[in-house]
JSON list of C-alpha atoms in Angstrom, two decimals:
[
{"chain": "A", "resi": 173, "resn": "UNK", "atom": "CA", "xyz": [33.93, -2.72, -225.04]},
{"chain": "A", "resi": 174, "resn": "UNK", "atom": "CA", "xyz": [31.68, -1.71, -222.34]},
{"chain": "A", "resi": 175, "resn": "UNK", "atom": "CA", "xyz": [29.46, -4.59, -222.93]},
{"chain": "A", "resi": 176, "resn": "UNK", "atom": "CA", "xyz": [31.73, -6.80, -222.28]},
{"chain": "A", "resi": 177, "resn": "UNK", "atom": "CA", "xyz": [33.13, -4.75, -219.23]},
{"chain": "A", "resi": 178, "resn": "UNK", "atom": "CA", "xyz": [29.66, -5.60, -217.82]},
{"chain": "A", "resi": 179, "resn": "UNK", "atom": "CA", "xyz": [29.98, -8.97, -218.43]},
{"chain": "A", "resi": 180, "resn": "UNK", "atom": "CA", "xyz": [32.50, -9.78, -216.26]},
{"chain": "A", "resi": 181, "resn": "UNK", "atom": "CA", "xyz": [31.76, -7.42, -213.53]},
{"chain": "A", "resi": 182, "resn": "UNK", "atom": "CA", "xyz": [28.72, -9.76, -213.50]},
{"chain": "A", "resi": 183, "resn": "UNK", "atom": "CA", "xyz": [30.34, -12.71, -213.36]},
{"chain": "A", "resi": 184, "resn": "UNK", "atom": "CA", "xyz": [32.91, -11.56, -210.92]},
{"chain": "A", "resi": 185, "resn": "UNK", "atom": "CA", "xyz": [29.75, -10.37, -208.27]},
{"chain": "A", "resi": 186, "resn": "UNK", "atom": "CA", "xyz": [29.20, -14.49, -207.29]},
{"chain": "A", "resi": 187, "resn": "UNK", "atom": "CA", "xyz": [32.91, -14.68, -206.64]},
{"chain": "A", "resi": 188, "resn": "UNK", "atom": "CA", "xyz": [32.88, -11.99, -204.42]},
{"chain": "A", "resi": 189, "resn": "UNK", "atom": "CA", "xyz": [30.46, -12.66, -202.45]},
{"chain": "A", "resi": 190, "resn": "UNK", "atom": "CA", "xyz": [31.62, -16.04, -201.92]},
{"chain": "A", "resi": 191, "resn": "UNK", "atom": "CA", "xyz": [34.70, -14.42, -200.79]},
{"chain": "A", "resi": 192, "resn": "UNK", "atom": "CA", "xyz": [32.87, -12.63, -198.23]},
{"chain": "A", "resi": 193, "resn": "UNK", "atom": "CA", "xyz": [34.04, -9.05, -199.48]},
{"chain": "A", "resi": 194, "resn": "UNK", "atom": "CA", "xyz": [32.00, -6.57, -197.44]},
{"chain": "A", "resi": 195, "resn": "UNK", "atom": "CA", "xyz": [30.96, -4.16, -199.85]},
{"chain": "A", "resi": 196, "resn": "UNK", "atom": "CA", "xyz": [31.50, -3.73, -203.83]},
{"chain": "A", "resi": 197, "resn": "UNK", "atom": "CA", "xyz": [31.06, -0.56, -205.18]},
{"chain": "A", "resi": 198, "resn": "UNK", "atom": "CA", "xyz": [31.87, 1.13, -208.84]},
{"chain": "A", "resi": 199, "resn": "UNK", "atom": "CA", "xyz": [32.47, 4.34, -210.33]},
{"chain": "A", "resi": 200, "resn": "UNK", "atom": "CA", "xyz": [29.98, 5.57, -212.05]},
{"chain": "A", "resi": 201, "resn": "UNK", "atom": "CA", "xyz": [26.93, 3.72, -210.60]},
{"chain": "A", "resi": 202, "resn": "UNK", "atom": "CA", "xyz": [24.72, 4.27, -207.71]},
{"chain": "A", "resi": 203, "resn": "UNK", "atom": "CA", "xyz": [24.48, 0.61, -206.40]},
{"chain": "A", "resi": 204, "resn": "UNK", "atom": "CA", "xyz": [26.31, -0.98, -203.31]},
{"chain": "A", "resi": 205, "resn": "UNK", "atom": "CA", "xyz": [25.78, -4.35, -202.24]},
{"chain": "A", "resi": 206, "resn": "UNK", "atom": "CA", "xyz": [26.27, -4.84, -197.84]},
{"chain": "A", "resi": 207, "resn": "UNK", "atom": "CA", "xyz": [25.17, -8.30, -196.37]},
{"chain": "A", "resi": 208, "resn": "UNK", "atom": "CA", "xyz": [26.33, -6.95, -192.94]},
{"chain": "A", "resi": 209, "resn": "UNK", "atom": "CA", "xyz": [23.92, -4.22, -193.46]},
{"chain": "A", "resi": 210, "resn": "UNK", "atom": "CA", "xyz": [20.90, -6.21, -194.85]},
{"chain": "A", "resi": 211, "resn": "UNK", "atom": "CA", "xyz": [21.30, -8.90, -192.03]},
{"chain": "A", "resi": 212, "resn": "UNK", "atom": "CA", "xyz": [20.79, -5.80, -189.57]},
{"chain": "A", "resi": 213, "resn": "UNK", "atom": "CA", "xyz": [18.09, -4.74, -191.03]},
{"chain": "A", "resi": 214, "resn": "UNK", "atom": "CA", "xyz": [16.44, -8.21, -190.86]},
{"chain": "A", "resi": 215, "resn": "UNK", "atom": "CA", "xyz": [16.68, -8.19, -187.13]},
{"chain": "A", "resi": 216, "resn": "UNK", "atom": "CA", "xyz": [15.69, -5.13, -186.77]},
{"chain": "A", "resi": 217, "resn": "UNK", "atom": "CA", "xyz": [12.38, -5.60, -188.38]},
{"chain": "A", "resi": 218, "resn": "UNK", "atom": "CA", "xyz": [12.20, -9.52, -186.60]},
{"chain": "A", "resi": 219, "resn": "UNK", "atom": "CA", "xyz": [13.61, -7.85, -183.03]},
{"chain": "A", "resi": 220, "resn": "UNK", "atom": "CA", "xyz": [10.17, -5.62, -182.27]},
{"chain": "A", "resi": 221, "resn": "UNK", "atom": "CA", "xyz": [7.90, -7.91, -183.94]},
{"chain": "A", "resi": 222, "resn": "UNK", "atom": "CA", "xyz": [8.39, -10.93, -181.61]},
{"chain": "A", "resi": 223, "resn": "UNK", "atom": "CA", "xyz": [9.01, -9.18, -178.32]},
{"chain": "A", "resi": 224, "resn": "UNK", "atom": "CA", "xyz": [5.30, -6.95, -179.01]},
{"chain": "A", "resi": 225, "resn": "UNK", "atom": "CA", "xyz": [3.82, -10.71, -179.46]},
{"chain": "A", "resi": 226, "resn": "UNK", "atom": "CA", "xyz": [4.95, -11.96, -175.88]},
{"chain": "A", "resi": 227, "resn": "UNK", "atom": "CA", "xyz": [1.58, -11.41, -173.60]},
{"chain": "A", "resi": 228, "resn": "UNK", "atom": "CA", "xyz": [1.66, -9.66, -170.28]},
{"chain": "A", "resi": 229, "resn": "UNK", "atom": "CA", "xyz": [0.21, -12.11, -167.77]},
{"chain": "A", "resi": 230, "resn": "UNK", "atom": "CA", "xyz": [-2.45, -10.71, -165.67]},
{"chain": "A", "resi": 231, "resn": "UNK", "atom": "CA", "xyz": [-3.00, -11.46, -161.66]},
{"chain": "A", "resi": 232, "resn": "UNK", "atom": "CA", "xyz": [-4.15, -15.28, -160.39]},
{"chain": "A", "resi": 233, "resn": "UNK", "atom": "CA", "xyz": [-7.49, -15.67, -158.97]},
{"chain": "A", "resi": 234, "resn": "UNK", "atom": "CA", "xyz": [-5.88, -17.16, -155.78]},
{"chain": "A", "resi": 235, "resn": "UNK", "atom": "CA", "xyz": [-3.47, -13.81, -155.36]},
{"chain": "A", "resi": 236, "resn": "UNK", "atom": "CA", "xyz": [-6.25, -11.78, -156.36]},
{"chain": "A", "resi": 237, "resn": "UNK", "atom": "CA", "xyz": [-8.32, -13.43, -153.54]},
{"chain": "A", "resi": 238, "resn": "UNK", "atom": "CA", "xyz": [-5.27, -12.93, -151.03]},
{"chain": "A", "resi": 239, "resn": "UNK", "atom": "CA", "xyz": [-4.52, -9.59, -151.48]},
{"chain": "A", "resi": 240, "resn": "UNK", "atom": "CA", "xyz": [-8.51, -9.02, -150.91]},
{"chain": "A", "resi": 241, "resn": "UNK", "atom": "CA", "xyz": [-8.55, -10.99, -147.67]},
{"chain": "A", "resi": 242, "resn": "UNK", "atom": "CA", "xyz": [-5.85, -8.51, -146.26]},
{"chain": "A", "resi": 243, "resn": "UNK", "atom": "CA", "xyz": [-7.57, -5.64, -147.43]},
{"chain": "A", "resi": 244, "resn": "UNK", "atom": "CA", "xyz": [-10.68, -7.09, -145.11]},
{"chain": "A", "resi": 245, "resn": "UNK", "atom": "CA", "xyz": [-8.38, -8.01, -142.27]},
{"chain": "A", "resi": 246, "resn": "UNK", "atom": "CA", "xyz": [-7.37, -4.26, -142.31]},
{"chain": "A", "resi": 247, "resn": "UNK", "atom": "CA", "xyz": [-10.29, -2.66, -142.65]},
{"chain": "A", "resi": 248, "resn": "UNK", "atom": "CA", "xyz": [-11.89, -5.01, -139.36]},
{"chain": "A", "resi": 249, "resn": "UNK", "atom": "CA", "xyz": [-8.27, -4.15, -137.60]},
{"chain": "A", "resi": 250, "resn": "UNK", "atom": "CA", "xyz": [-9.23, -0.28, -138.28]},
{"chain": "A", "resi": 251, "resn": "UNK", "atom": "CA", "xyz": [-12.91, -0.24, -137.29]},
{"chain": "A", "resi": 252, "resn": "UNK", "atom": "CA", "xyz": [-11.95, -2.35, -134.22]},
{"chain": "A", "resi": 253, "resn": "UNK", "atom": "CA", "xyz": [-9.17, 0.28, -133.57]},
{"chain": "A", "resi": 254, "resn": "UNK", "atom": "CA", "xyz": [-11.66, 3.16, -134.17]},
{"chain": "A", "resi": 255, "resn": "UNK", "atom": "CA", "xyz": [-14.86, 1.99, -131.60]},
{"chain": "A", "resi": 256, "resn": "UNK", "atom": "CA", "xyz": [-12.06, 1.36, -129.02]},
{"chain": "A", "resi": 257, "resn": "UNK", "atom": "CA", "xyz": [-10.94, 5.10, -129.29]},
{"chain": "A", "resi": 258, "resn": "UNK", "atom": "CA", "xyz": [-14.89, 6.24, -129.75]},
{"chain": "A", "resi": 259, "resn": "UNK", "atom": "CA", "xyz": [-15.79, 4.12, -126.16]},
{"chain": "A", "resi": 260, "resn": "UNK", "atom": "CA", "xyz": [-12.42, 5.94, -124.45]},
{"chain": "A", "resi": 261, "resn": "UNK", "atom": "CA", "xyz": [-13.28, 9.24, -125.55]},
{"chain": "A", "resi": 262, "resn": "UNK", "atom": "CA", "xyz": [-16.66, 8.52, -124.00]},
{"chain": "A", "resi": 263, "resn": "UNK", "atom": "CA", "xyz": [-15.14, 7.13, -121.02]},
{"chain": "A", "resi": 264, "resn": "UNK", "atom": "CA", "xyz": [-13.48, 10.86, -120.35]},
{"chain": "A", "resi": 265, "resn": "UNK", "atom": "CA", "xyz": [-15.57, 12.60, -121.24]},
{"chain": "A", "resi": 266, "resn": "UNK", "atom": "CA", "xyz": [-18.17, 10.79, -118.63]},
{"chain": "A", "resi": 267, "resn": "UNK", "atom": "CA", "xyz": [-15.36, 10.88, -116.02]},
{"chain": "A", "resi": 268, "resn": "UNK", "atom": "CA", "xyz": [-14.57, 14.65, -116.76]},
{"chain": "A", "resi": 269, "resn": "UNK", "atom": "CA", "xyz": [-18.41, 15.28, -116.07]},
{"chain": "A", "resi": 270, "resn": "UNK", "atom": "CA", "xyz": [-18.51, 13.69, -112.64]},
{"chain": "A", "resi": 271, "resn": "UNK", "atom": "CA", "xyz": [-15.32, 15.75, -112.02]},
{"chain": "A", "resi": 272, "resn": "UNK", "atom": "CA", "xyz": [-17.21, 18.81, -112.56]},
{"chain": "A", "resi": 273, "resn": "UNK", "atom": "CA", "xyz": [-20.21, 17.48, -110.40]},
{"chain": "A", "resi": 274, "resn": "UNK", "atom": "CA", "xyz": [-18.52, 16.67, -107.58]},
{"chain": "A", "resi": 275, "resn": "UNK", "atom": "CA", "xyz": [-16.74, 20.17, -107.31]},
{"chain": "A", "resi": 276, "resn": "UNK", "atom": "CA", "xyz": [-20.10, 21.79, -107.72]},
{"chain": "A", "resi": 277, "resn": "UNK", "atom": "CA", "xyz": [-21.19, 19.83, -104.90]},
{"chain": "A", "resi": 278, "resn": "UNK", "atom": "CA", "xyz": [-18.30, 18.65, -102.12]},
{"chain": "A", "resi": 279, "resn": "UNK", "atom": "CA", "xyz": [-16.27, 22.42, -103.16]},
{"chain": "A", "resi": 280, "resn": "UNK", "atom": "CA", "xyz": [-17.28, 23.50, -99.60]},
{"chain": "A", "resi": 281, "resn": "UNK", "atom": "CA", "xyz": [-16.27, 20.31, -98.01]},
{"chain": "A", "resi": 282, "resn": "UNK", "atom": "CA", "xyz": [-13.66, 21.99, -95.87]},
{"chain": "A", "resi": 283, "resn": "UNK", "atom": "CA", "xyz": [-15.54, 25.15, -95.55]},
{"chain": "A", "resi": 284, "resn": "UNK", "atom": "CA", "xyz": [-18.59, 22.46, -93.93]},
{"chain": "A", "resi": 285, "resn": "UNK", "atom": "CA", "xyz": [-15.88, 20.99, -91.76]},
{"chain": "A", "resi": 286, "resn": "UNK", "atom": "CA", "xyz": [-15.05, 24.10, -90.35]},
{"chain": "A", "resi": 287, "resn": "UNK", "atom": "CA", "xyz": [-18.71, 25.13, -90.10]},
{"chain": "A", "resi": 288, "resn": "UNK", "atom": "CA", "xyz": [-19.89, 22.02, -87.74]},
{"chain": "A", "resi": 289, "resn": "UNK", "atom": "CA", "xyz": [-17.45, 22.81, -85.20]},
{"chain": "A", "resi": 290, "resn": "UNK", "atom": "CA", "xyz": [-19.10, 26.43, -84.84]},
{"chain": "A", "resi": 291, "resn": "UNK", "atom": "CA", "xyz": [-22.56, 23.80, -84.83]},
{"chain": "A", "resi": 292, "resn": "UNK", "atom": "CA", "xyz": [-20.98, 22.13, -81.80]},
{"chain": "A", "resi": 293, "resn": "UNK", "atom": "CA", "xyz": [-20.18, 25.07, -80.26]},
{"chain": "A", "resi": 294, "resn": "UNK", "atom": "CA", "xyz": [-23.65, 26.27, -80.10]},
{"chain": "A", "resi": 295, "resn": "UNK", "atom": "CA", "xyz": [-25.72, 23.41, -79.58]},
{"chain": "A", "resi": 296, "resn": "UNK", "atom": "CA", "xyz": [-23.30, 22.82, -76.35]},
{"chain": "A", "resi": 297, "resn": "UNK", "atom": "CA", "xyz": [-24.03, 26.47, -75.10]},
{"chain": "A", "resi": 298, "resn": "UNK", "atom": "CA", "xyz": [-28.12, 25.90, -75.86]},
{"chain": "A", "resi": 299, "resn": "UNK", "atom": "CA", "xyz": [-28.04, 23.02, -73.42]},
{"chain": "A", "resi": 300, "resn": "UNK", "atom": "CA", "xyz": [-26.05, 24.91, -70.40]},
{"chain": "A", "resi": 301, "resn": "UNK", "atom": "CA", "xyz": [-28.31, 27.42, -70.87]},
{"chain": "A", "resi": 302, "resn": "UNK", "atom": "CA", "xyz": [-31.13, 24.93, -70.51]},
{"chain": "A", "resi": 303, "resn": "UNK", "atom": "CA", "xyz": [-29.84, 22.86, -67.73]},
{"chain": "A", "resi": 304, "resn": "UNK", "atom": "CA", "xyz": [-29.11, 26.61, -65.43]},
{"chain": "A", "resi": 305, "resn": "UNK", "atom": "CA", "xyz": [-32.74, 27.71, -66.66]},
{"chain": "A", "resi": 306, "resn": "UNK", "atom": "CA", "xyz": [-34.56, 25.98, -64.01]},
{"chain": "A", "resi": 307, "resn": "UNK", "atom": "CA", "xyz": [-38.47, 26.49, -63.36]},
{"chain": "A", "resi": 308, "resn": "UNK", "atom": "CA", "xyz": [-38.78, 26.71, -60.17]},
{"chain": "A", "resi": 309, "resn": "UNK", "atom": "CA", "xyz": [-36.25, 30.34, -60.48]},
{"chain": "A", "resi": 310, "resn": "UNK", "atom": "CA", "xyz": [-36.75, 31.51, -63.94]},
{"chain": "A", "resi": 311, "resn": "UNK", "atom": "CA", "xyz": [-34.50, 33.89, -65.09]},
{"chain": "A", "resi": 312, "resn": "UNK", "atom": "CA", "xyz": [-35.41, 36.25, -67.89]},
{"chain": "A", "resi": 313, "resn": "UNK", "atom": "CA", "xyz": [-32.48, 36.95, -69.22]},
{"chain": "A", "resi": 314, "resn": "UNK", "atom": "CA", "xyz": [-31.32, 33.56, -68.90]},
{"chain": "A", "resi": 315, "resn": "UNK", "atom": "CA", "xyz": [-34.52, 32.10, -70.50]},
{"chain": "A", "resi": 316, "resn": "UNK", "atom": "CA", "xyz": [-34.45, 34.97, -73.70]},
{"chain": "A", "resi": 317, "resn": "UNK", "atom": "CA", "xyz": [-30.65, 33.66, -73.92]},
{"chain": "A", "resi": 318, "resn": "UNK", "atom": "CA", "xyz": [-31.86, 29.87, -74.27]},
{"chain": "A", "resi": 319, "resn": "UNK", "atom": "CA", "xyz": [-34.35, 30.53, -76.85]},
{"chain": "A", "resi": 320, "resn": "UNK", "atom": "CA", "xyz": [-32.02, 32.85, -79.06]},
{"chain": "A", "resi": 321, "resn": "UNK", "atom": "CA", "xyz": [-29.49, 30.33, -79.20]},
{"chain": "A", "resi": 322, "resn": "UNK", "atom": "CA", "xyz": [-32.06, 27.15, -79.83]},
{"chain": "A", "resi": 323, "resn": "UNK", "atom": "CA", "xyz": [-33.60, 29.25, -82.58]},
{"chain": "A", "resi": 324, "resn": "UNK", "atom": "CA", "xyz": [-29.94, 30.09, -84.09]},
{"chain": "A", "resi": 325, "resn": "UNK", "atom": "CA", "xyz": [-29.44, 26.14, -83.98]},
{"chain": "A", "resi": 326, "resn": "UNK", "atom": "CA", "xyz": [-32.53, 25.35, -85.51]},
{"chain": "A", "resi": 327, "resn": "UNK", "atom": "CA", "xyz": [-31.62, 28.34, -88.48]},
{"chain": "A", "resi": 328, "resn": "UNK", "atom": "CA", "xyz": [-28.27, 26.54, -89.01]},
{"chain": "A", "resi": 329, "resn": "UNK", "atom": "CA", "xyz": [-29.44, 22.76, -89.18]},
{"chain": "A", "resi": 330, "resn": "UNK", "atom": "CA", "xyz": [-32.53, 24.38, -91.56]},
{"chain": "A", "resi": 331, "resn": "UNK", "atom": "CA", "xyz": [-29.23, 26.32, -93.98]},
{"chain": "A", "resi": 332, "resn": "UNK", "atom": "CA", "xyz": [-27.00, 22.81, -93.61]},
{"chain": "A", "resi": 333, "resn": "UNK", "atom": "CA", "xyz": [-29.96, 20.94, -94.58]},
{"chain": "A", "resi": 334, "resn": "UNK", "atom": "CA", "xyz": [-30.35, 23.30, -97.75]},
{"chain": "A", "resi": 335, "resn": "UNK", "atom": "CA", "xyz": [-26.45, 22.88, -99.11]},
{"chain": "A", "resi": 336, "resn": "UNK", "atom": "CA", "xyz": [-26.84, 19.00, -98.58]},
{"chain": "A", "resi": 337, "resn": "UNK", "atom": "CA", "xyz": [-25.42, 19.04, -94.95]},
{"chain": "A", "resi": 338, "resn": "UNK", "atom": "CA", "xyz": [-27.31, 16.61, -92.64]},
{"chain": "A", "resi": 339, "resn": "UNK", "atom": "CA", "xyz": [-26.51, 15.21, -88.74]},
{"chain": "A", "resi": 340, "resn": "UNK", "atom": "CA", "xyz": [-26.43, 11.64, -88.50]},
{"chain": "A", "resi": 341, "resn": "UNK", "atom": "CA", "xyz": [-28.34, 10.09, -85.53]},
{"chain": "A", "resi": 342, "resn": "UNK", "atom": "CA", "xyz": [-26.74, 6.67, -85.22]},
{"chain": "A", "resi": 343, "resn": "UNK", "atom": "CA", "xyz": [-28.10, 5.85, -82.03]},
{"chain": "A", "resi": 344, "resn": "UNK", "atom": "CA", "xyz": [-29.89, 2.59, -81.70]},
{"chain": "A", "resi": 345, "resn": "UNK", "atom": "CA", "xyz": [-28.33, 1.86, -85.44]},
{"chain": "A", "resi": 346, "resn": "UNK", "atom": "CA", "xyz": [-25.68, -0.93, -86.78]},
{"chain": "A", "resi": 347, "resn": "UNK", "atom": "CA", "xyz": [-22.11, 0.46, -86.79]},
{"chain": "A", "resi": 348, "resn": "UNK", "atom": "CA", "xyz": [-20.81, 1.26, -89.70]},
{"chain": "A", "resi": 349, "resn": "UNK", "atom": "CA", "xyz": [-16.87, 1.82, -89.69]},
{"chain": "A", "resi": 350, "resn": "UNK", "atom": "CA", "xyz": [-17.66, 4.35, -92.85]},
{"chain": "A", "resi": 351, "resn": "UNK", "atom": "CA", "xyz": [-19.85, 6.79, -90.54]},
{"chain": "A", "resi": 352, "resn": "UNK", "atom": "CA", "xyz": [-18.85, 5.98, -87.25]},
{"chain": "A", "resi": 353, "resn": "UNK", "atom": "CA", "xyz": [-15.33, 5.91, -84.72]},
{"chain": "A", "resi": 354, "resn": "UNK", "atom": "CA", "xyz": [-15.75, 3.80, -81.39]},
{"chain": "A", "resi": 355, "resn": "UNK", "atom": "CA", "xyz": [-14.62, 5.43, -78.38]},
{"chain": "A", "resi": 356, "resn": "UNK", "atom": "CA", "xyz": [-15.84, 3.27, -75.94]},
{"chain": "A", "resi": 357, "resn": "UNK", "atom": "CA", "xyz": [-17.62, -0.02, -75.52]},
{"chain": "A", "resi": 358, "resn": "UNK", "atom": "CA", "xyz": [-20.53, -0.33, -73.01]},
{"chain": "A", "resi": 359, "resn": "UNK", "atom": "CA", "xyz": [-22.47, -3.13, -71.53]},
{"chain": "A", "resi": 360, "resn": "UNK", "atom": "CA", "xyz": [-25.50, -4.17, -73.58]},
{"chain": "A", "resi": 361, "resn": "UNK", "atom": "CA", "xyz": [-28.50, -3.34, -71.54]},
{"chain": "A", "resi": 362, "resn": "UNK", "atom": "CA", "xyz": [-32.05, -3.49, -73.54]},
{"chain": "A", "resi": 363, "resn": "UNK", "atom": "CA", "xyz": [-29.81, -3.31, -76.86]},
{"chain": "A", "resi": 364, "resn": "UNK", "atom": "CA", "xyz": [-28.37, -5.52, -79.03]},
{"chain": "A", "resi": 365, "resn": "UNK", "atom": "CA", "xyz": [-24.53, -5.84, -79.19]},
{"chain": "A", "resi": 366, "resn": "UNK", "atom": "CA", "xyz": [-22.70, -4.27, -81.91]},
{"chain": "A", "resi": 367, "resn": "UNK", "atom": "CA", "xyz": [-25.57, -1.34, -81.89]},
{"chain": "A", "resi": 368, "resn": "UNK", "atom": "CA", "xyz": [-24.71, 2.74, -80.80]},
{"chain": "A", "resi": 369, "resn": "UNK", "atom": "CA", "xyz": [-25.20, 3.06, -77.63]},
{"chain": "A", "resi": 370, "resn": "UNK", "atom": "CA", "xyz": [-24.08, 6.70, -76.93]},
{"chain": "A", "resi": 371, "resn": "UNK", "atom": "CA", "xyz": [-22.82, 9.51, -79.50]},
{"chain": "A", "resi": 372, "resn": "UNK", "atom": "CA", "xyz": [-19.84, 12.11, -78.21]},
{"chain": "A", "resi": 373, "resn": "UNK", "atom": "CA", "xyz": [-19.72, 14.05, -81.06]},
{"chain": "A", "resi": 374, "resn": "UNK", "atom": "CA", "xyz": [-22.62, 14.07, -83.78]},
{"chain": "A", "resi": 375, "resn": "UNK", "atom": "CA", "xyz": [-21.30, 13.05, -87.82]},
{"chain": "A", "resi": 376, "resn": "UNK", "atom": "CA", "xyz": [-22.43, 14.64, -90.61]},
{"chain": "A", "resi": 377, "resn": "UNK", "atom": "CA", "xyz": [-22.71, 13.69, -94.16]},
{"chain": "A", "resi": 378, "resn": "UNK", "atom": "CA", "xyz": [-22.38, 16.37, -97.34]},
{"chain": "A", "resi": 379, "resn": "UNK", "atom": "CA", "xyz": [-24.63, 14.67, -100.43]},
{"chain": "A", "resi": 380, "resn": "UNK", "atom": "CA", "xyz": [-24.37, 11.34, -98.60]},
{"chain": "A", "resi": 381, "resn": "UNK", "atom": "CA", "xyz": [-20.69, 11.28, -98.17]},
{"chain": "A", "resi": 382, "resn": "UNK", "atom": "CA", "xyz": [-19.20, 11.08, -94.96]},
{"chain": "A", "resi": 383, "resn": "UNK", "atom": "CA", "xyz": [-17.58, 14.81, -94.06]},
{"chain": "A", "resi": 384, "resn": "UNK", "atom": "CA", "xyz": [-16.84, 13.64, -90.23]},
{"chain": "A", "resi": 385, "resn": "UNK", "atom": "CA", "xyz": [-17.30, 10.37, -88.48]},
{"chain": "A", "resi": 386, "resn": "UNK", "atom": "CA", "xyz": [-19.31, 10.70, -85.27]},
{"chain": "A", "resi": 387, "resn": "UNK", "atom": "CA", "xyz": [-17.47, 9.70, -82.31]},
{"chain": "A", "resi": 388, "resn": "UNK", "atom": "CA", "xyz": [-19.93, 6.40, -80.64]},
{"chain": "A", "resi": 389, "resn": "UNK", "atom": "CA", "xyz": [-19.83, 4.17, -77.99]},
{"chain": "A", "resi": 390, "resn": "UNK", "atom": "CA", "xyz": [-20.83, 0.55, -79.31]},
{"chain": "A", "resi": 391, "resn": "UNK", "atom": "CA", "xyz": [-22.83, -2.21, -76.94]},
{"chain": "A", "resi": 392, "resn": "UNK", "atom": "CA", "xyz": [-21.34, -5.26, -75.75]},
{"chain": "A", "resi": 393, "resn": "UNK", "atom": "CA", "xyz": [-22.27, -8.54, -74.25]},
{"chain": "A", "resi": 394, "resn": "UNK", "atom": "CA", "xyz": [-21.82, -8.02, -70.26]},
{"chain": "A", "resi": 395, "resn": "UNK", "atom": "CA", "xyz": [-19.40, -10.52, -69.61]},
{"chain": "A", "resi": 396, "resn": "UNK", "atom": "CA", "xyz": [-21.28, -12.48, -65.94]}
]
C-alpha cells in the first residue's frame, strides 16, 4: 500500500506544478517544494553580483586639467591680493614715521611763532639805541644799553639757529610767493624787476619750512 501511495504522489507532483500550486507539502516528510521562493533566491544571488561588476568611472584628463587651472588662477589671485596688503602696510607704516618726525621737529612751530615777535621786538630796540648813541656825545649808559641788547640778539639768532630756526634775507633775491608777501612795489633802480627790494618784517623758516612770510617790497620797471 504505501508503495503505491508514493507512486502517485509522484505522478501527481508534474500536475501540480503545472497548475501553478504554490507550495505542496505532506505529513510526515520534511520536504516542501516553493518556486516563488527559489526564483527569489535566484535574484538575490544575480542582484549583487551584476551591480559589484558596474565600474566607477574615474575623472577626465580635460576636467582634471580644469579644475587645476582654477586652483592656479587662485593661488596668483591670493599672492596678488597678499603683496598689495604687504606694500600698504609699508605705505603706513612709512607715513606713520614721517608723522612722528615732523612732530619731533615743527612741535614748537607755534611756540617759534610766538618767539620771533619777542626777536622783533629786540632787534627794533638795538637799533634806537644805536641811532640815539651818537659819537660825537657818547653816553655810557646809553652805549652799555646798546651792547647788552645786540649781544642778547646775537644769543637768540645763535639758540634759533640751534632748534632749526633761521632769518631769511631775501633782499636782492627772486620772489618767491612761498617765503615772501608784497607790500609794496618800488621803482627798479640798479635791480632787476621782480627782485626784493626792501624787507618790513624779516621771515623765518623752521627745518626749511616757511613759519612766517617776510613782508617785501618787489622792484618794478619805472614806467617814463
Amino acid at each position: 500500500m504505501a508503495a503505491r501511495s508514493l507512486r502517485r504522489l509522484r505522478a501527481l507532483l508534474p500536475e501540480a506544478g503545472r497548475a501553478g500550486t504554490g507550495s505542496l507539502s505532506f505529513r510526515g516528510s520534511p520536504c516542501a517544494f516553493s518556486t516563488a521562493a527559489q526564483q527569489r533566491s535566484t535574484g538575490d544571488e544575480c542582484g549583487p553580483e551584476e551591480a559589484s561588476e558596474e565600474p566607477k568611472h574615474p575623472l577626465s584628463d580635460c576636467a582634471l586639467e580644469h579644475k587645476a587651472s582654477k586652483l592656479e588662477e587662485q593661488v596668483r589671485d591670493l599672492t596678488e591680493r597678499y603683496r598689495k596688503a604687504l606694500a600698504d602696510s609699508e605705505n603706513v607704516r612709512r607715513r606713520t614715521q614721517k608723522f612722528v618726525e615732523d612732530a619731533k621737529l615743527f612741535g614748537i612751530q607755534s611756540f617759534c611763532r610766538d618767539l620771533v615777535e619777542v626777536a622783533d621786538i629786540l632787534e627794533k630796540t638795538a637799533e634806537s639805541a644805536a641811532g640815539q648813541a651818537e659819537p660825537s656825545d657818547p653816553n655810557p649808559t646809553l652805549k652799555k644799553i646798546y651792547e647788552g641788547l645786540s649781544l642778547l640778539e646775537t644769543k637768540l639768532q645763535s639758540v634759533f639757529a640751534k632748534h632749526g630756526l633761521q632769518k631769511m634775507n631775501p633782499v636782492g633775491g627772486r620772489y618767491d610767493p612761498y617765503e615772501h608777501e608784497i607790500i609794496c612795489h618800488v621803482p627798479a633802480e640798479g635791480v632787476q624787476p621782480g627782485t626784493v627790494a626792501l624787507v618790513a618784517q624779516d621771515g623765518y623758516k623752521l627745518h626749511g619750512r616757511t613759519i612766517r612770510h617776510a613782508l617785501v617790497g618787489v622792484a618794478v620797471e619805472a614806467h617814463q
